[in-house]
Amino acid sequence: MFAVTLDLRIFANNAEQQLQSKGKGKAGDMLEKAAEQLMSCFRINKLHLCKPLIRAIDSSNLKDEYSTAQRVTYKYYVGRKAMFDSDFKQAEEYLSFSFIHCHRSCQRNKRLILIYLLPVKMLLGHMPTHQLLKKYDLMQFADVTKAVSEGNLLLLNEALVKHETFFIRCGIFLILEKLKIITYRNLFKKVYHLLKTHQLPLDAFLVALKMMKVEDVDIDEVQCILANLIYMGHIKGYISHQHQKLVVSKQNPFPPLSSVS
Amino acid sequence: MAANTAQQTPTQNWPYGSNSSGEGQVHENPEWEKARQALASISKSQNSTKTSPTNRTNQQYGGPYPPGQYGVPGGYQTPTTPTGQAPAMPMMEDQSSNYSSQPPPPATPQPPPQSPTSTDQPPPPPPPPIPPPPNAQYPPPPSQTPYSPNGTLPYSPTDSNPMMQGYNSGQIRPGYQGYQTPSYQSPQQQAPGQGPYGGPGRVDAKKPNNNNMNKGGQQLWQRMKQAPGAGAVKFNIQKRPYVMANQNFPLGDQVPGLASPNANPPPGTVATTSTTSTGSAQTRPQDWPQAMKEYVQRCFTACESEEDKDRTEKVLKDLLQSRLQDGSAYTIDWTREPLPDLKPKQSRWEAVPQRSQENAIGRGGATRGRGGARLGNYRNVFSQRSPSSSSSRSSRSSSRSPSPHGRHRDRSRHHRRNMEDLACGVGKKRKGGNAGLDFHDPNREAKKQSRAARFHTKLRTEPLVLNINVFDLPNGTQEGLSWDECPIVGTCQDITKNYLRLTCAPDPATVRPVSVLRKSLIAVKSHWKTNQDYLYACEQMKSIRQDLTVQGVRTDFTVEVYETHARIALEKGDHEEFNQCQTQLKALYKDCPSDNVGEFTAYRIIYYIFTKNSGDLTTELVYLTPELRADPCVAHALELRTAWALGNFHRFFKLYQNAPRMAAYLIDKFVERERNIALRAILKTFRPSVPVDKQPQSSRPENVTVNPEYNLSQFPPTTYQLIKPPPAKFWSSIMDFKANCFDFIAYFGLFVQCHAHSEQSKR
């Protein structure tokens, strides 16, 4: 049914766009229709359909004519799409805009935006405050936030399992899993700070992980994780297999998350 | 058709042959006449073969023609071909000429035994030469007018006409009747379907053997005639009698449904419906008598719901088709025609009979023509018996309910019917027989063929069984078939069959029943084990799947077939085919869970990883039940997914090594991709060198080709910009690994490009 709706919307939108290109047409509604179409895309889980739509809207040059409400809605969906594409910078930009410009009274809308904004922000290293979470009744994220900032893998795992249904329903479960990497990074950063040396034995990480009750990790896996972190740029350094050590850069071995793409 | 009233009316209305028939049929002339002639001929021949007393008179034609009965249809080509109905025309004419001297009154008695009598009557033995003239005449009136004296001879729903004139009309009528109703037992029954033949015969007699005629109808018709055991006849039984289905019977707007069945008669459906084909080809709404149109309107207004309307539509289609075929449409008093009675609870059965009817319509006009003539009778009779809209429906419904019993009952009735004359009483019995026949509609086609081939009257047993099997399946599968209006039951007995994409309704003769498919599956499996011929196995599996889909079979066996095919595809790495199968399995598991749900769920998850379909992956995770998660395959797949998502290639490769069942084949599809990513990361992070054995054993690609000539200096320095230690040291350290350096070089070669590429992309 959604597919049908979507097709209708696509058709309508195309019609509108055609009208618009001819100079007539209700430019004001176009964004709204586009947003509705995007919503349908999400509902039927066919995000690839969003792309042409977004492209069409972006290419149109009547952006200023739209009301804020429409823009908020549109950016919300575009932000979500960017999030699924792992384009977190873009996602953050759109969703932040949406959140900020969303009317104060629309608590439900704000909450929805926040649901998607939070993981993105967390992936970029910005943790939400407790008050914020409380305000919007998103306490599911509380444990997650805490775990990530502390590098507490155990807590993170528990939190994810506890609220799994909620996260899956929102479709952010898989993205929250990416937070695990951030958690690893934070954990290893703690190790680094504890050891106060630039040559960190891999065993230290192993111990740290074992402390987090991560089962059946071995040295190879540790190296694997570290390799990933280095590859992604979260750690500046290299692994010396001969010495079984992680050698980190003397300057800024753990660059801030926001600077890492 | 109001059986009795219609029969009566034809006598008066027969002049319709001159009037309305002329008018109405002017448009459909060639086919029309042919059909009538064929009907007449068939009914004559049938009558001759049948010993029923009522057929005595008929036998005047039938007698001399025992071989001729078949000859008639055979002679014409029309019976066998859609155009076969044409011969019927000549037959009719012949009869009419014979009977023209006879006053209409004698003809009157004929009406009652519409189908039964006709079935019993030996098919009118139209002299072969006759067909041509009707062709020339084209418009039915010429052919029909002779009948007028006989009253509703050809089209009156006289089934068994003991009378002479009755014979004439009876011959004709039965033919039509026989064909008309799907229930027209006679033609349909495998029993020496004399009655039916009478009907179709008449139809055929009416129409010269034009090539335009529905071949299917003719053939069907032909088959039916042969069934009674006439070996002498030459049949042009086409493999696909329903080919004529493609011919469009411009039925017109009033009953749009009618047109469609004609257009796409599922081959599987049996003959009864085929009767409609020939004659109906040219009937158009504007040709219909006004009374008929009003009748149709009344039927629709009587409907209360959309469902009713659909059913009515179907019923009317058959009804009108048959009537039009045999011309009785113009002779029946539509104002007195009882409205179709729709039984909601019989929807499943109705759907099938309807489909078969429709198929028959599309397929072979001849049979329908015959049946049509008798439809009136049947309808009345049936309505007495059970309030079903169409005789076919009622008979079908009733026959279906006690299906196993029905079969036996029907068979006995068929025999009885064949033997007995087509008096009204017989009509009733025939009704029962028809009921049985109707029940076997979907198989009728196949049965006829087999009958024709073997002249076994009891051949039906097997298809009957199959029929039941098919219809015992969940309703949804039947009605849900969008492209196949009627789940047919196949009769093909080949173990192997080539796969061809279906472009039209399937022919039951080419569709294998489930029992055969089981053997096919075993054969394919053994062939695959020994030969590993994927193309052959794939094709065979596809054809098995196709046969299952066509027959609407969604059982454990279907699940097994799909699972087998999926596994074969996995083994060969054909992920598209695998995806098709597993999508189908996903739907099938809802209906028939099997033991391998966990296994295939795991495969599905891994497939989503392969296609990087995070949306569907999330959805899949959502719908994972706890017990499903506990399944070892699924648990493994979930862990694999976690490792993959986190980039934990160590764990990923470890899991890959321990993949349960056939997951490894699926992981193979993207293991290289993951390996590349892993090696990239390793190469970047490990410095100054990476020991080869550090390469996770699991991630070591097989068949690494060693290239000792590999020039290390070829490696672009830019690749290692991030690597601080000087490249020289790096390379020298690599060279130190004498034992493994070649291996490592191979590794390098393997992914240095991708590394460089990734570096570039990273920038």
Tab-separated table of N, CA, C and O in Angstrom, chain A residues 45 84 164 167-169 171-174 177-178 180-181 184 202 214-218 220-221 223-233 237-242 249-250, chain B residues 614-619 621-622 629 639 641-642 645-651 654 677 680-682 684-691 693-694 697 724-725 737 755 758-759 762:
chain	number	residue	atom	x	y	z
A	45	ASN	N	10.712	1.039	3.355
A	45	ASN	CA	12.067	0.531	3.481
A	45	ASN	C	12.805	0.468	2.156
A	45	ASN	O	13.561	-0.450	1.908
A	84	PHE	N	21.716	6.803	7.296
A	84	PHE	CA	21.788	5.429	6.826
A	84	PHE	C	22.910	5.235	5.833
A	84	PHE	O	23.402	4.124	5.666
A	164	GLU	N	16.877	-3.134	23.079
A	164	GLU	CA	17.039	-3.581	21.692
A	164	GLU	C	15.788	-3.329	20.872
A	164	GLU	O	15.839	-2.831	19.748
A	167	PHE	N	15.314	0.248	19.914
A	167	PHE	CA	16.264	0.720	18.911
A	167	PHE	C	15.992	0.114	17.560
A	167	PHE	O	16.104	0.770	16.528
A	168	ILE	N	15.631	-1.163	17.585
A	168	ILE	CA	15.363	-1.794	16.296
A	168	ILE	C	14.147	-1.178	15.639
A	168	ILE	O	14.104	-0.949	14.434
A	169	ARG	N	13.174	-0.894	16.470
A	169	ARG	CA	11.973	-0.290	15.908
A	169	ARG	C	12.274	1.058	15.292
A	169	ARG	O	11.708	1.448	14.273
A	171	GLY	N	15.014	1.733	14.038
A	171	GLY	CA	15.914	1.513	12.927
A	171	GLY	C	17.318	2.014	13.186
A	171	GLY	O	18.093	2.206	12.254
A	172	ILE	N	17.649	2.241	14.423
A	172	ILE	CA	18.962	2.787	14.727
A	172	ILE	C	19.853	1.771	15.414
A	172	ILE	O	20.966	2.086	15.829
A	173	PHE	N	19.381	0.579	15.513
A	173	PHE	CA	20.165	-0.424	16.220
A	173	PHE	C	21.517	-0.640	15.566
A	173	PHE	O	22.545	-0.716	16.232
A	174	LEU	N	21.487	-0.733	14.288
A	174	LEU	CA	22.754	-1.015	13.605
A	174	LEU	C	23.711	0.155	13.729
A	174	LEU	O	24.927	-0.019	13.756
A	177	GLU	N	25.381	0.190	17.017
A	177	GLU	CA	26.480	-0.770	17.110
A	177	GLU	C	27.788	-0.122	16.742
A	177	GLU	O	28.850	-0.534	17.234
A	178	LYS	N	27.695	0.864	15.884
A	178	LYS	CA	28.933	1.549	15.524
A	178	LYS	C	29.515	2.298	16.724
A	178	LYS	O	30.699	2.645	16.728
A	180	LYS	N	30.046	1.068	19.357
A	180	LYS	CA	30.998	0.171	20.020
A	180	LYS	C	32.420	0.552	19.677
A	180	LYS	O	33.320	0.466	20.519
A	181	ILE	N	32.597	0.954	18.451
A	181	ILE	CA	33.957	1.324	18.041
A	181	ILE	C	34.420	2.545	18.816
A	181	ILE	O	35.580	2.620	19.261
A	184	TYR	N	35.385	1.369	22.158
A	184	TYR	CA	36.725	0.790	22.153
A	184	TYR	C	37.778	1.893	22.198
A	184	TYR	O	38.764	1.825	22.948
A	202	LEU	N	50.189	-4.799	23.946
A	202	LEU	CA	48.859	-5.238	23.535
A	202	LEU	C	48.139	-5.970	24.657
A	202	LEU	O	46.921	-5.988	24.732
A	214	VAL	N	34.295	-8.968	27.946
A	214	VAL	CA	34.082	-9.338	26.552
A	214	VAL	C	34.642	-10.736	26.380
A	214	VAL	O	35.825	-10.983	26.637
A	215	GLU	N	33.795	-11.616	25.992
A	215	GLU	CA	34.227	-13.019	26.020
A	215	GLU	C	35.116	-13.341	24.830
A	215	GLU	O	35.087	-12.701	23.799
A	216	ASP	N	35.866	-14.334	25.033
A	216	ASP	CA	36.793	-14.970	24.080
A	216	ASP	C	37.466	-13.970	23.142
A	216	ASP	O	37.362	-14.072	21.933
A	217	VAL	N	38.137	-13.016	23.753
A	217	VAL	CA	39.014	-12.194	22.929
A	217	VAL	C	40.423	-12.710	23.102
A	217	VAL	O	40.837	-13.077	24.183
A	218	ASP	N	41.097	-12.704	22.010
A	218	ASP	CA	42.496	-13.079	22.105
A	218	ASP	C	43.332	-11.953	21.523
A	218	ASP	O	42.813	-10.950	21.049
A	220	ASP	N	44.884	-11.705	18.904
A	220	ASP	CA	44.621	-11.397	17.500
A	220	ASP	C	43.435	-10.479	17.355
A	220	ASP	O	43.428	-9.559	16.537
A	221	GLU	N	42.494	-10.730	18.176
A	221	GLU	CA	41.309	-9.884	18.057
A	221	GLU	C	41.621	-8.467	18.521
A	221	GLU	O	41.128	-7.490	17.953
A	223	GLN	N	44.419	-7.043	18.278
A	223	GLN	CA	45.133	-6.414	17.175
A	223	GLN	C	44.175	-6.008	16.074
A	223	GLN	O	44.333	-4.962	15.429
A	224	CYS	N	43.204	-6.848	15.877
A	224	CYS	CA	42.207	-6.548	14.862
A	224	CYS	C	41.496	-5.244	15.167
A	224	CYS	O	41.355	-4.369	14.316
A	225	ILE	N	41.064	-5.161	16.391
A	225	ILE	CA	40.322	-3.955	16.774
A	225	ILE	C	41.198	-2.732	16.649
A	225	ILE	O	40.786	-1.673	16.134
A	226	LEU	N	42.411	-2.876	17.105
A	226	LEU	CA	43.318	-1.736	17.029
A	226	LEU	C	43.590	-1.359	15.585
A	226	LEU	O	43.653	-0.176	15.240
A	227	ALA	N	43.755	-2.391	14.784
A	227	ALA	CA	44.004	-2.108	13.372
A	227	ALA	C	42.847	-1.314	12.783
A	227	ALA	O	43.046	-0.361	12.021
A	228	ASN	N	41.660	-1.710	13.152
A	228	ASN	CA	40.500	-0.972	12.648
A	228	ASN	C	40.511	0.471	13.115
A	228	ASN	O	40.236	1.387	12.340
A	229	LEU	N	40.822	0.648	14.367
A	229	LEU	CA	40.819	2.007	14.894
A	229	LEU	C	41.850	2.867	14.207
A	229	LEU	O	41.620	4.044	13.889
A	230	ILE	N	42.997	2.270	13.999
A	230	ILE	CA	44.036	3.043	13.333
A	230	ILE	C	43.611	3.342	11.906
A	230	ILE	O	43.765	4.456	11.403
A	231	TYR	N	43.060	2.341	11.297
A	231	TYR	CA	42.650	2.513	9.898
A	231	TYR	C	41.607	3.595	9.764
A	231	TYR	O	41.601	4.356	8.802
A	232	MET	N	40.724	3.659	10.746
A	232	MET	CA	39.686	4.681	10.679
A	232	MET	C	40.180	6.040	11.138
A	232	MET	O	39.474	7.034	11.022
A	233	GLY	N	41.327	6.052	11.737
A	233	GLY	CA	41.886	7.331	12.123
A	233	GLY	C	41.621	7.711	13.558
A	233	GLY	O	41.948	8.817	13.985
A	237	GLY	N	48.926	5.821	15.132
A	237	GLY	CA	50.035	4.977	15.589
A	237	GLY	C	50.146	3.766	14.708
A	237	GLY	O	49.629	3.718	13.595
A	238	TYR	N	50.874	2.817	15.236
A	238	TYR	CA	50.984	1.576	14.502
A	238	TYR	C	51.218	0.444	15.471
A	238	TYR	O	51.575	0.653	16.619
A	239	ILE	N	51.040	-0.726	14.943
A	239	ILE	CA	51.248	-1.912	15.766
A	239	ILE	C	52.543	-2.568	15.354
A	239	ILE	O	52.797	-2.790	14.172
A	240	SER	N	53.298	-2.850	16.314
A	240	SER	CA	54.529	-3.573	16.053
A	240	SER	C	54.305	-5.009	16.475
A	240	SER	O	54.195	-5.320	17.663
A	241	HIS	N	54.237	-5.810	15.480
A	241	HIS	CA	53.924	-7.191	15.798
A	241	HIS	C	55.064	-7.884	16.506
A	241	HIS	O	54.877	-8.699	17.389
A	242	GLN	N	56.251	-7.487	16.126
A	242	GLN	CA	57.401	-8.139	16.745
A	242	GLN	C	57.399	-7.939	18.239
A	242	GLN	O	57.694	-8.849	18.999
A	249	SER	N	51.274	7.807	18.404
A	249	SER	CA	51.971	9.055	18.100
A	249	SER	C	52.116	9.881	19.357
A	249	SER	O	51.312	9.813	20.285
A	250	LYS	N	53.147	10.653	19.343
A	250	LYS	CA	53.388	11.433	20.550
A	250	LYS	C	52.444	12.623	20.635
A	250	LYS	O	52.220	13.184	21.715
B	614	SER	N	21.243	-2.954	4.709
B	614	SER	CA	21.056	-2.763	6.143
B	614	SER	C	19.582	-2.643	6.514
B	614	SER	O	19.173	-3.060	7.602
B	615	GLY	N	18.784	-2.099	5.581
B	615	GLY	CA	17.368	-1.955	5.900
B	615	GLY	C	16.711	-3.309	6.110
B	615	GLY	O	16.079	-3.562	7.141
B	616	ASP	N	16.900	-4.183	5.137
B	616	ASP	CA	16.291	-5.506	5.285
B	616	ASP	C	16.927	-6.282	6.409
B	616	ASP	O	16.278	-7.111	7.045
B	617	LEU	N	18.171	-6.005	6.632
B	617	LEU	CA	18.840	-6.691	7.728
B	617	LEU	C	18.191	-6.315	9.050
B	617	LEU	O	17.928	-7.157	9.907
B	618	THR	N	17.946	-5.038	9.211
B	618	THR	CA	17.285	-4.601	10.430
B	618	THR	C	15.920	-5.252	10.565
B	618	THR	O	15.547	-5.730	11.638
B	619	THR	N	15.199	-5.253	9.453
B	619	THR	CA	13.878	-5.870	9.494
B	619	THR	C	13.973	-7.335	9.888
B	619	THR	O	13.182	-7.837	10.682
B	621	LEU	N	16.213	-8.712	11.647
B	621	LEU	CA	16.528	-8.821	13.061
B	621	LEU	C	15.292	-8.606	13.922
B	621	LEU	O	15.117	-9.233	14.963
B	622	VAL	N	14.473	-7.696	13.439
B	622	VAL	CA	13.275	-7.405	14.209
B	622	VAL	C	12.414	-8.645	14.352
B	622	VAL	O	11.865	-8.923	15.408
B	629	ARG	N	16.646	-17.280	17.339
B	629	ARG	CA	17.988	-16.834	17.680
B	629	ARG	C	18.814	-17.956	18.274
B	629	ARG	O	20.037	-17.964	18.160
B	639	GLU	N	26.302	-13.648	14.899
B	639	GLU	CA	27.651	-13.304	15.340
B	639	GLU	C	28.491	-12.814	14.180
B	639	GLU	O	29.298	-11.878	14.312
B	641	ARG	N	27.432	-11.315	11.653
B	641	ARG	CA	27.013	-9.967	11.320
B	641	ARG	C	27.649	-8.969	12.266
B	641	ARG	O	28.087	-7.889	11.866
B	642	THR	N	27.672	-9.321	13.531
B	642	THR	CA	28.281	-8.411	14.506
B	642	THR	C	29.754	-8.199	14.191
B	642	THR	O	30.246	-7.058	14.198
B	645	ALA	N	30.065	-6.033	11.183
B	645	ALA	CA	29.704	-4.631	11.395
B	645	ALA	C	30.818	-3.890	12.125
B	645	ALA	O	31.064	-2.713	11.871
B	646	LEU	N	31.462	-4.592	13.028
B	646	LEU	CA	32.497	-3.922	13.795
B	646	LEU	C	33.846	-3.956	13.107
B	646	LEU	O	34.819	-3.375	13.596
B	647	GLY	N	33.891	-4.670	12.027
B	647	GLY	CA	35.179	-4.780	11.362
B	647	GLY	C	36.113	-5.728	12.067
B	647	GLY	O	37.323	-5.703	11.848
B	648	ASN	N	35.540	-6.547	12.867
B	648	ASN	CA	36.344	-7.496	13.628
B	648	ASN	C	36.659	-8.676	12.726
B	648	ASN	O	36.051	-9.739	12.825
B	649	PHE	N	37.617	-8.448	11.832
B	649	PHE	CA	37.831	-9.477	10.827
B	649	PHE	C	38.427	-10.734	11.415
B	649	PHE	O	38.260	-11.812	10.874
B	650	HIS	N	39.087	-10.565	12.493
B	650	HIS	CA	39.623	-11.765	13.110
B	650	HIS	C	38.504	-12.719	13.464
B	650	HIS	O	38.493	-13.891	13.129
B	651	ARG	N	37.555	-12.158	14.154
B	651	ARG	CA	36.423	-12.979	14.546
B	651	ARG	C	35.633	-13.397	13.309
B	651	ARG	O	35.134	-14.508	13.222
B	654	LYS	N	37.263	-16.241	11.726
B	654	LYS	CA	37.140	-17.416	12.576
B	654	LYS	C	35.753	-18.033	12.393
B	654	LYS	O	35.589	-19.246	12.277
B	677	ILE	N	39.498	-5.682	2.848
B	677	ILE	CA	39.408	-4.615	3.847
B	677	ILE	C	40.336	-4.920	5.014
B	677	ILE	O	41.051	-4.045	5.529
B	680	ARG	N	43.912	-4.469	4.154
B	680	ARG	CA	44.208	-3.042	4.072
B	680	ARG	C	44.520	-2.489	5.441
B	680	ARG	O	45.501	-1.780	5.652
B	681	ALA	N	43.616	-2.830	6.361
B	681	ALA	CA	43.828	-2.311	7.708
B	681	ALA	C	45.116	-2.849	8.313
B	681	ALA	O	45.883	-2.118	8.943
B	682	ILE	N	45.332	-4.118	8.071
B	682	ILE	CA	46.542	-4.707	8.642
B	682	ILE	C	47.769	-4.043	8.078
B	682	ILE	O	48.705	-3.677	8.799
B	684	LYS	N	48.156	-1.277	6.904
B	684	LYS	CA	48.349	0.104	7.314
B	684	LYS	C	48.846	0.185	8.746
B	684	LYS	O	49.620	1.071	9.108
B	685	THR	N	48.359	-0.699	9.554
B	685	THR	CA	48.654	-0.526	10.959
B	685	THR	C	49.904	-1.257	11.423
B	685	THR	O	50.537	-0.848	12.394
B	686	PHE	N	50.183	-2.333	10.772
B	686	PHE	CA	51.316	-3.088	11.266
B	686	PHE	C	52.587	-2.586	10.631
B	686	PHE	O	52.742	-2.582	9.430
B	687	ARG	N	53.457	-2.221	11.506
B	687	ARG	CA	54.732	-1.767	11.002
B	687	ARG	C	55.823	-2.307	11.881
B	687	ARG	O	55.591	-2.580	13.043
B	688	PRO	N	56.950	-2.414	11.472
B	688	PRO	CA	57.389	-2.134	10.112
B	688	PRO	C	57.025	-3.233	9.135
B	688	PRO	O	57.097	-3.046	7.956
B	689	SER	N	56.714	-4.336	9.634
B	689	SER	CA	56.408	-5.406	8.695
B	689	SER	C	55.313	-6.263	9.279
B	689	SER	O	55.027	-6.237	10.479
B	690	VAL	N	54.772	-6.957	8.420
B	690	VAL	CA	53.715	-7.850	8.868
B	690	VAL	C	54.155	-9.262	8.569
B	690	VAL	O	54.346	-9.621	7.425
B	691	PRO	N	54.293	-10.008	9.558
B	691	PRO	CA	54.669	-11.398	9.299
B	691	PRO	C	53.527	-12.105	8.591
B	691	PRO	O	52.358	-11.861	8.877
B	693	ASP	N	52.649	-15.041	8.710
B	693	ASP	CA	51.749	-15.869	9.479
B	693	ASP	C	50.864	-15.044	10.388
B	693	ASP	O	49.932	-15.554	10.987
B	694	LYS	N	51.206	-13.779	10.454
B	694	LYS	CA	50.298	-12.930	11.194
B	694	LYS	C	48.987	-12.792	10.422
B	694	LYS	O	47.927	-12.615	11.013
B	697	GLN	N	45.203	-16.682	9.576
B	697	GLN	CA	45.193	-17.866	8.735
B	697	GLN	C	43.904	-17.947	7.945
B	697	GLN	O	43.882	-18.330	6.801
B	724	LYS	N	55.158	5.726	8.878
B	724	LYS	CA	56.301	6.587	9.174
B	724	LYS	C	57.667	5.976	8.893
B	724	LYS	O	58.540	6.609	8.349
B	725	PRO	N	57.842	4.760	9.277
B	725	PRO	CA	59.183	4.189	9.061
B	725	PRO	C	59.556	4.259	7.590
B	725	PRO	O	58.707	4.187	6.728
B	737	PHE	N	61.935	-12.022	5.456
B	737	PHE	CA	61.103	-13.204	5.610
B	737	PHE	C	61.257	-14.078	4.391
B	737	PHE	O	60.411	-14.148	3.531
B	755	HIS	N	44.632	-1.299	-1.575
B	755	HIS	CA	45.105	-0.401	-0.538
B	755	HIS	C	45.324	0.984	-1.108
B	755	HIS	O	44.883	1.988	-0.572
B	758	SER	N	42.210	2.431	-1.738
B	758	SER	CA	41.513	2.900	-0.551
B	758	SER	C	42.142	4.185	-0.055
B	758	SER	O	41.456	5.077	0.425
B	759	GLU	N	43.445	4.260	-0.204
B	759	GLU	CA	44.100	5.482	0.224
B	759	GLU	C	43.583	6.653	-0.578
B	759	GLU	O	43.306	7.725	-0.065
B	762	LYS	N	40.274	7.434	0.449
B	762	LYS	CA	40.213	8.078	1.742
B	762	LYS	C	40.489	9.564	1.635
B	762	LYS	O	39.989	10.372	2.385
